[in-house]
Amino acid sequence: MSSLASRLSERARRQIVKSQLELQDAIDGVLDMSIEQDSASHESVNESLLRSEIQDQLSGYGPLQPLLDDPAIEEIWINTTTEIFVAKSGITQKLEISIPQELLATLVEKMLRATGRRVDRSSPFVDASLEDGSRLHVVIPDITRNSWSINIRKFPRSVYSLEDLVQIKSITSAQSNFLKDAVTAGKNILVSGATQAGKTTLLCALLNEVAKSNRIVTVEETFEIRIDSADWVAMQTRQPNLEGVGEISLRRLVKEALRMRPGRIVVGEVREAESFDLLIALNSGLPGLCTIHANSAKDAVNKLCTLPLLAGSNISAEFVNPTVGSCIDFVVHCQMLSSGSRRVQEIASVSWDLQTNGLEVNQVKL
């Protein structure tokens, strides 16, 4: 944002507070006054662009608003007031802009206002969903060294279908048909991959293959999943309040989901002990899907065998491993290429071999 736009935005904000003016009236007033007082500073300025910058500052998210509006930008992250980056098609770009720390704090507070979440010394991390579905993550000092660390992960405004993913070459026709049949048959599917590999996009595409008569219940840390379904309940976790109470964990949400007559249960991402509750749900015959961070399909299965052990010292590998083998039908591993494009690298079947008492993870050849 230009210094002129920043000054005029502050004047307009004071006018709105002091005189209770409408937004557009306040902008018109400060522009007219500025032109009268210093017409020379406006000679080389695009007034339409200047007006847009002021409006973004007052009603949107200031200098971040154009980045949020740009459909080509997938993610925005801020390391310091002068180190601001975006990712386009998986490629990182550093922007030649700076945002004062006070303004960053104001913008974060504005983003969190409608979420009921907070970030302060007692709670220096926060995850939240913005109104457009983007995911916000913030870390503040003294956890970070000096500056606030801010990440905004944007998601496609339209939900991709498997056919769409075939068109953009993220998945082959054979893989698409196989997964469509697997979802229709109620198979349990684990979607794995690294950060930004396209796990959530693929998960949403798979969920849109679920029959409309099926009730879908999704649980996540923050809302990311989007599907076109008439019978869908979405739940997210909640932070503790200032008194340290009121927290709702992912484990609690998985247990509550089982009481909601789900036709499919979906965990946005398994990271810790909630994986144990998911396995219990799947072991009862309830179809489900989830994502997990891993380097390969086999690593994903190994990780899913390890995470449930965090649920308690009485949970043993002797129970978890065969349960994973009998509950998980397929692992779909996603990969982001060096070019920034995403693709399904492999689909593997999972089973428990009774003769060897071991997990079998075999690539499905299509």
XYZ file of N, CA and C in Angstrom, residues 154 222 341:
9
model
N -4.788 -20.694 0.960
C -6.027 -20.528 0.210
C -6.425 -21.850 -0.428
N -9.328 -27.078 11.665
C -10.001 -25.889 11.150
C -10.702 -26.281 9.858
N 3.209 -28.607 -10.057
C 1.972 -29.350 -10.323
C 1.856 -30.531 -9.366
